[in-house]
mmCIF file of N, CA, C and O and ligand atoms in Angstrom:
data_model
loop_
_atom_site.group_PDB
_atom_site.id
_atom_site.type_symbol
_atom_site.label_atom_id
_atom_site.label_comp_id
_atom_site.label_asym_id
_atom_site.label_seq_id
_atom_site.Cartn_x
_atom_site.Cartn_y
_atom_site.Cartn_z
ATOM 1 N N MET S 23 -14.762 9.861 0.637
ATOM 2 C CA MET S 23 -13.395 10.120 0.364
ATOM 3 C C MET S 23 -12.728 9.422 -0.712
ATOM 4 O O MET S 23 -13.663 9.135 -2.108
ATOM 5 N N THR S 24 -11.595 10.083 -1.035
ATOM 6 C CA THR S 24 -10.481 9.866 -2.178
ATOM 7 C C THR S 24 -9.381 9.558 -2.326
ATOM 8 O O THR S 24 -9.198 9.676 -0.958
ATOM 9 N N VAL S 25 -8.297 9.500 -3.607
ATOM 10 C CA VAL S 25 -7.350 9.764 -3.182
ATOM 11 C C VAL S 25 -6.652 10.822 -3.913
ATOM 12 O O VAL S 25 -6.661 11.280 -4.455
ATOM 13 N N LYS S 26 -5.021 10.858 -3.077
ATOM 14 C CA LYS S 26 -4.758 11.920 -3.839
ATOM 15 C C LYS S 26 -3.256 11.735 -4.650
ATOM 16 O O LYS S 26 -2.851 11.019 -3.903
ATOM 17 N N ILE S 27 -3.011 12.046 -5.521
ATOM 18 C CA ILE S 27 -1.010 11.578 -5.902
ATOM 19 C C ILE S 27 -0.624 13.079 -5.862
ATOM 20 O O ILE S 27 -0.446 13.771 -6.244
ATOM 21 N N ASP S 28 0.473 12.396 -5.432
ATOM 22 C CA ASP S 28 1.746 13.395 -4.883
ATOM 23 C C ASP S 28 2.588 13.928 -6.492
ATOM 24 O O ASP S 28 3.203 12.626 -6.533
ATOM 25 N N ASP S 29 2.767 14.528 -7.535
ATOM 26 C CA ASP S 29 2.950 14.138 -8.858
ATOM 27 C C ASP S 29 4.420 14.659 -8.046
ATOM 28 O O ASP S 29 4.856 13.907 -9.302
ATOM 29 N N GLU S 30 5.106 14.599 -7.594
ATOM 30 C CA GLU S 30 6.593 14.989 -7.452
ATOM 31 C C GLU S 30 7.333 13.229 -7.274
ATOM 32 O O GLU S 30 7.765 13.527 -7.712
ATOM 33 N N LYS S 31 6.355 12.612 -6.618
ATOM 34 C CA LYS S 31 6.702 11.387 -5.985
ATOM 35 C C LYS S 31 6.132 10.329 -7.135
ATOM 36 O O LYS S 31 7.372 9.423 -7.539
ATOM 37 N N CYS S 32 4.960 10.548 -7.917
ATOM 38 C CA CYS S 32 4.707 10.042 -9.301
ATOM 39 C C CYS S 32 6.034 10.364 -9.864
ATOM 40 O O CYS S 32 6.157 9.596 -11.030
ATOM 41 N N GLY S 33 6.014 11.544 -10.389
ATOM 42 C CA GLY S 33 6.387 12.143 -11.807
ATOM 43 C C GLY S 33 5.404 11.762 -13.169
ATOM 44 O O GLY S 33 4.445 12.050 -12.729
ATOM 45 N N HIS S 34 5.737 11.334 -14.082
ATOM 46 C CA HIS S 34 4.560 11.019 -15.325
ATOM 47 C C HIS S 34 4.602 9.161 -15.555
ATOM 48 O O HIS S 34 5.638 8.849 -14.979
ATOM 49 N N ILE S 35 3.398 9.300 -16.207
ATOM 50 C CA ILE S 35 3.730 7.604 -15.959
ATOM 51 C C ILE S 35 4.650 6.817 -16.529
ATOM 52 O O ILE S 35 4.833 5.933 -16.634
ATOM 53 N N SER S 36 5.093 7.760 -17.992
ATOM 54 C CA SER S 36 5.903 7.683 -18.185
ATOM 55 C C SER S 36 7.354 7.255 -17.458
ATOM 56 O O SER S 36 7.877 5.460 -17.958
ATOM 57 N N ASN S 37 7.450 7.464 -16.872
ATOM 58 C CA ASN S 37 8.649 7.175 -15.027
ATOM 59 C C ASN S 37 8.707 6.426 -14.370
ATOM 60 O O ASN S 37 9.069 5.787 -13.461
ATOM 61 N N CYS S 38 6.732 5.827 -14.432
ATOM 62 C CA CYS S 38 6.496 4.801 -13.258
ATOM 63 C C CYS S 38 7.444 3.088 -13.274
ATOM 64 O O CYS S 38 7.037 2.603 -14.554
ATOM 65 N N PRO S 39 7.659 2.545 -12.039
ATOM 66 C CA PRO S 39 8.320 1.725 -12.172
ATOM 67 C C PRO S 39 7.652 0.746 -12.565
ATOM 68 O O PRO S 39 7.716 -0.655 -13.130
ATOM 69 N N ALA S 40 6.231 0.826 -12.489
ATOM 70 C CA ALA S 40 5.593 0.140 -12.777
ATOM 71 C C ALA S 40 4.340 -0.091 -14.199
ATOM 72 O O ALA S 40 3.547 -0.291 -13.834
ATOM 73 N N ASP S 41 4.437 0.673 -15.082
ATOM 74 C CA ASP S 41 3.963 1.232 -15.784
ATOM 75 C C ASP S 41 2.748 1.644 -15.923
ATOM 76 O O ASP S 41 1.903 1.524 -16.945
ATOM 77 N N GLY S 42 1.819 2.782 -14.823
ATOM 78 C CA GLY S 42 1.525 3.322 -14.564
ATOM 79 C C GLY S 42 -0.040 1.862 -14.034
ATOM 80 O O GLY S 42 -0.764 1.656 -13.963
ATOM 81 N N LEU S 43 0.417 1.198 -12.964
ATOM 82 C CA LEU S 43 0.072 -0.116 -12.429
ATOM 83 C C LEU S 43 -1.374 0.358 -11.644
ATOM 84 O O LEU S 43 -2.147 -0.403 -12.209
ATOM 85 N N CYS S 44 -1.165 1.469 -11.086
ATOM 86 C CA CYS S 44 -2.485 1.964 -10.545
ATOM 87 C C CYS S 44 -3.249 1.923 -11.629
ATOM 88 O O CYS S 44 -4.740 2.110 -10.689
ATOM 89 N N ILE S 45 -3.282 2.886 -12.386
ATOM 90 C CA ILE S 45 -4.893 2.983 -13.554
ATOM 91 C C ILE S 45 -4.841 1.492 -13.722
ATOM 92 O O ILE S 45 -6.174 1.316 -13.683
ATOM 93 N N LEU S 46 -4.318 1.049 -14.211
ATOM 94 C CA LEU S 46 -4.781 -0.929 -14.125
ATOM 95 C C LEU S 46 -5.453 -1.557 -13.441
ATOM 96 O O LEU S 46 -6.309 -2.359 -13.334
ATOM 97 N N ILE S 47 -4.919 -1.202 -12.320
ATOM 98 C CA ILE S 47 -5.721 -2.062 -10.945
ATOM 99 C C ILE S 47 -6.908 -1.293 -10.399
ATOM 100 O O ILE S 47 -7.957 -2.195 -9.255
ATOM 101 N N CYS S 48 -7.243 -0.465 -10.679
ATOM 102 C CA CYS S 48 -8.775 0.551 -9.804
ATOM 103 C C CYS S 48 -9.746 -0.303 -11.207
ATOM 104 O O CYS S 48 -10.009 0.294 -11.559
ATOM 105 N N GLU S 49 -10.630 -0.643 -9.975
ATOM 106 C CA GLU S 49 -11.930 -1.524 -10.390
ATOM 107 C C GLU S 49 -13.076 -0.374 -10.692
ATOM 108 O O GLU S 49 -13.466 -1.079 -11.324
ATOM 109 N N GLN S 50 -13.094 0.470 -10.532
ATOM 110 C CA GLN S 50 -13.815 1.914 -10.038
ATOM 111 C C GLN S 50 -13.671 2.592 -11.210
ATOM 112 O O GLN S 50 -14.376 3.881 -11.613
ATOM 113 N N GLN S 51 -12.544 2.594 -11.875
ATOM 114 C CA GLN S 51 -12.237 3.679 -12.997
ATOM 115 C C GLN S 51 -11.709 4.937 -12.341
ATOM 116 O O GLN S 51 -12.561 6.097 -13.157
ATOM 117 N N ALA S 52 -11.439 4.826 -11.248
ATOM 118 C CA ALA S 52 -11.360 6.439 -10.707
ATOM 119 C C ALA S 52 -9.603 6.837 -11.284
ATOM 120 O O ALA S 52 -9.446 7.656 -10.454
ATOM 121 N N LEU S 53 -8.570 6.162 -11.817
ATOM 122 C CA LEU S 53 -7.962 6.959 -12.032
ATOM 123 C C LEU S 53 -7.181 6.851 -13.551
ATOM 124 O O LEU S 53 -7.478 5.530 -13.973
ATOM 125 N N ILE S 54 -7.400 7.741 -13.718
ATOM 126 C CA ILE S 54 -7.580 7.561 -15.711
ATOM 127 C C ILE S 54 -6.168 8.416 -16.209
ATOM 128 O O ILE S 54 -5.724 9.158 -15.340
ATOM 129 N N GLU S 55 -5.471 7.834 -17.633
ATOM 130 C CA GLU S 55 -4.048 8.939 -17.760
ATOM 131 C C GLU S 55 -4.803 10.036 -18.584
ATOM 132 O O GLU S 55 -5.683 10.203 -19.326
ATOM 133 N N GLU S 56 -4.506 11.451 -18.497
ATOM 134 C CA GLU S 56 -4.585 12.332 -19.113
ATOM 135 C C GLU S 56 -2.853 13.395 -19.098
ATOM 136 O O GLU S 56 -2.391 13.060 -18.425
ATOM 137 N N ASN S 57 -2.523 13.196 -19.815
ATOM 138 C CA ASN S 57 -1.370 13.607 -20.448
ATOM 139 C C ASN S 57 -0.465 13.347 -19.654
ATOM 140 O O ASN S 57 0.664 13.956 -19.203
ATOM 141 N N ASN S 58 -0.198 12.067 -20.224
ATOM 142 C CA ASN S 58 1.214 11.293 -19.201
ATOM 143 C C ASN S 58 0.630 11.145 -17.958
ATOM 144 O O ASN S 58 2.189 10.920 -16.943
ATOM 145 N N ASP S 59 0.004 11.743 -17.079
ATOM 146 C CA ASP S 59 -0.527 11.974 -15.771
ATOM 147 C C ASP S 59 -1.533 11.217 -15.246
ATOM 148 O O ASP S 59 -2.194 10.460 -15.999
ATOM 149 N N VAL S 60 -1.525 10.787 -13.823
ATOM 150 C CA VAL S 60 -2.219 10.081 -13.279
ATOM 151 C C VAL S 60 -3.612 10.886 -12.649
ATOM 152 O O VAL S 60 -3.000 11.797 -12.449
ATOM 153 N N LYS S 61 -4.877 10.877 -13.029
ATOM 154 C CA LYS S 61 -5.532 11.946 -12.845
ATOM 155 C C LYS S 61 -6.741 11.018 -11.799
ATOM 156 O O LYS S 61 -7.055 9.854 -12.395
ATOM 157 N N VAL S 62 -6.942 11.640 -10.639
ATOM 158 C CA VAL S 62 -8.446 10.859 -10.068
ATOM 159 C C VAL S 62 -9.805 11.549 -10.565
ATOM 160 O O VAL S 62 -9.885 12.306 -10.454
ATOM 161 N N VAL S 63 -10.378 10.790 -10.567
ATOM 162 C CA VAL S 63 -12.291 11.121 -11.247
ATOM 163 C C VAL S 63 -12.760 10.515 -9.339
ATOM 164 O O VAL S 63 -12.993 9.338 -8.931
ATOM 165 N N ASP S 64 -12.441 11.402 -8.746
ATOM 166 C CA ASP S 64 -13.047 11.495 -7.488
ATOM 167 C C ASP S 64 -14.739 10.625 -7.133
ATOM 168 O O ASP S 64 -14.030 10.055 -6.287
ATOM 169 N N GLU S 65 -15.292 10.920 -7.696
ATOM 170 C CA GLU S 65 -16.515 10.542 -7.067
ATOM 171 C C GLU S 65 -16.742 9.101 -7.968
ATOM 172 O O GLU S 65 -17.344 8.360 -7.497
ATOM 173 N N ASN S 66 -15.277 8.324 -8.612
ATOM 174 C CA ASN S 66 -15.498 7.112 -8.947
ATOM 175 C C ASN S 66 -14.544 5.296 -7.351
ATOM 176 O O ASN S 66 -15.113 4.708 -7.577
ATOM 177 N N CYS S 67 -14.083 6.775 -6.881
ATOM 178 C CA CYS S 67 -13.277 6.458 -6.191
ATOM 179 C C CYS S 67 -13.955 5.623 -4.785
ATOM 180 O O CYS S 67 -14.879 6.999 -4.176
ATOM 181 N N ASN S 68 -14.128 4.426 -4.310
ATOM 182 C CA ASN S 68 -14.553 3.864 -3.204
ATOM 183 C C ASN S 68 -13.952 3.560 -1.775
ATOM 184 O O ASN S 68 -13.705 2.584 -1.455
ATOM 185 N N ASP S 69 -12.584 4.152 -2.201
ATOM 186 C CA ASP S 69 -11.497 3.956 -1.089
ATOM 187 C C ASP S 69 -10.931 2.690 -0.759
ATOM 188 O O ASP S 69 -10.862 2.323 0.153
ATOM 189 N N CYS S 70 -11.075 1.880 -1.770
ATOM 190 C CA CYS S 70 -10.522 0.510 -1.861
ATOM 191 C C CYS S 70 -9.115 0.254 -1.295
ATOM 192 O O CYS S 70 -9.135 -0.817 -0.082
ATOM 193 N N GLY S 71 -8.544 1.423 -0.940
ATOM 194 C CA GLY S 71 -6.863 1.636 -0.972
ATOM 195 C C GLY S 71 -6.065 0.599 -1.809
ATOM 196 O O GLY S 71 -4.619 0.704 -1.325
ATOM 197 N N LEU S 72 -6.534 -0.346 -2.962
ATOM 198 C CA LEU S 72 -5.204 -0.853 -3.677
ATOM 199 C C LEU S 72 -4.078 -0.349 -4.845
ATOM 200 O O LEU S 72 -3.251 -0.373 -3.766
ATOM 201 N N CYS S 73 -4.669 0.699 -5.083
ATOM 202 C CA CYS S 73 -3.515 1.630 -5.382
ATOM 203 C C CYS S 73 -2.895 2.458 -4.951
ATOM 204 O O CYS S 73 -1.092 2.470 -4.363
ATOM 205 N N ILE S 74 -2.867 3.082 -3.435
ATOM 206 C CA ILE S 74 -2.012 2.741 -2.173
ATOM 207 C C ILE S 74 -0.839 1.964 -1.561
ATOM 208 O O ILE S 74 -0.044 2.358 -1.987
ATOM 209 N N SER S 75 -2.222 0.972 -2.097
ATOM 210 C CA SER S 75 -0.855 -0.325 -1.254
ATOM 211 C C SER S 75 0.195 -0.620 -2.906
ATOM 212 O O SER S 75 1.135 -1.356 -2.540
ATOM 213 N N ASN S 76 -0.200 -0.657 -4.194
ATOM 214 C CA ASN S 76 0.636 -1.222 -4.923
ATOM 215 C C ASN S 76 1.410 0.177 -5.490
ATOM 216 O O ASN S 76 1.817 -0.698 -6.889
ATOM 217 N N CYS S 77 1.296 0.927 -5.234
ATOM 218 C CA CYS S 77 2.095 2.348 -5.917
ATOM 219 C C CYS S 77 3.786 2.238 -5.313
ATOM 220 O O CYS S 77 4.204 1.858 -4.573
ATOM 221 N N PRO S 78 4.907 1.969 -6.837
ATOM 222 C CA PRO S 78 6.415 1.717 -6.375
ATOM 223 C C PRO S 78 6.741 2.481 -5.165
ATOM 224 O O PRO S 78 7.403 2.761 -4.704
ATOM 225 N N ASN S 79 5.933 3.877 -5.956
ATOM 226 C CA ASN S 79 5.964 5.403 -5.701
ATOM 227 C C ASN S 79 5.955 6.068 -4.548
ATOM 228 O O ASN S 79 6.523 6.591 -3.686
ATOM 229 N N GLN S 80 4.998 4.496 -3.454
ATOM 230 C CA GLN S 80 3.866 5.528 -2.383
ATOM 231 C C GLN S 80 3.673 6.703 -3.062
ATOM 232 O O GLN S 80 3.396 8.038 -2.288
ATOM 233 N N ALA S 81 2.858 7.237 -4.104
ATOM 234 C CA ALA S 81 3.181 8.442 -4.590
ATOM 235 C C ALA S 81 1.743 8.753 -3.909
ATOM 236 O O ALA S 81 0.805 9.753 -4.299
ATOM 237 N N ILE S 82 0.344 7.664 -3.633
ATOM 238 C CA ILE S 82 -0.867 7.973 -3.850
ATOM 239 C C ILE S 82 -1.542 8.074 -1.617
ATOM 240 O O ILE S 82 -0.962 6.912 -1.404
ATOM 241 N N VAL S 83 -1.948 9.159 -1.346
ATOM 242 C CA VAL S 83 -2.762 9.112 -0.402
ATOM 243 C C VAL S 83 -4.104 9.561 -0.416
ATOM 244 O O VAL S 83 -4.943 9.323 -1.431
ATOM 245 N N GLN S 84 -4.276 9.212 1.082
ATOM 246 C CA GLN S 84 -5.543 9.154 0.793
ATOM 247 C C GLN S 84 -6.056 10.265 1.197
ATOM 248 O O GLN S 84 -4.922 11.361 1.714
ATOM 249 N N SER S 85 -7.024 11.164 0.750
ATOM 250 C CA SER S 85 -6.995 12.557 1.353
ATOM 251 C C SER S 85 -9.142 12.955 1.326
ATOM 252 O O SER S 85 -9.750 11.984 1.571
HETATM 253 S S1 SF4 P 128 1.391 3.034 -9.765
HETATM 254 FE FE1 SF4 P 128 2.068 5.134 -8.764
HETATM 255 S S2 SF4 P 128 3.808 5.523 -9.950
HETATM 256 FE FE2 SF4 P 128 3.035 4.625 -10.659
HETATM 257 S S3 SF4 P 128 1.626 6.122 -12.140
HETATM 258 FE FE3 SF4 P 128 0.573 5.258 -10.102
HETATM 259 S S4 SF4 P 128 1.351 7.075 -8.790
HETATM 260 FE FE4 SF4 P 128 2.256 6.970 -11.059
HETATM 261 S S1 SF4 P 129 -8.580 3.687 -3.523
HETATM 262 FE FE1 SF4 P 129 -9.439 2.356 -4.887
HETATM 263 S S2 SF4 P 129 -10.916 2.980 -6.071
HETATM 264 FE FE2 SF4 P 129 -9.901 4.927 -5.178
HETATM 265 S S3 SF4 P 129 -8.619 5.148 -7.251
HETATM 266 FE FE3 SF4 P 129 -7.378 3.613 -5.641
HETATM 267 S S4 SF4 P 129 -8.179 1.569 -6.373
HETATM 268 FE FE4 SF4 P 129 -9.886 3.090 -7.434
#
């Protein structure tokens, strides 16, 4: 399993109310910045759910 970012809810990292918090709190380096957007590195995600519960825009869902 992995997670999916809803681009409409996330917007760009520069618009994130939490300054890209999801990238900072992912302990598996499964979320990285790419061209001011969040990219998921599927093979690194262990489904801990931290990013899902901490995104202020509810932009991250399990996939
Ligand atoms: S915390 Fe949510 S809104 Fe902020 S960059 Fe991550 S996915 Fe986007
Ligand atoms: S669910 Fe956990 S491991 Fe997967 S991207 Fe989110 S914080 Fe990282």
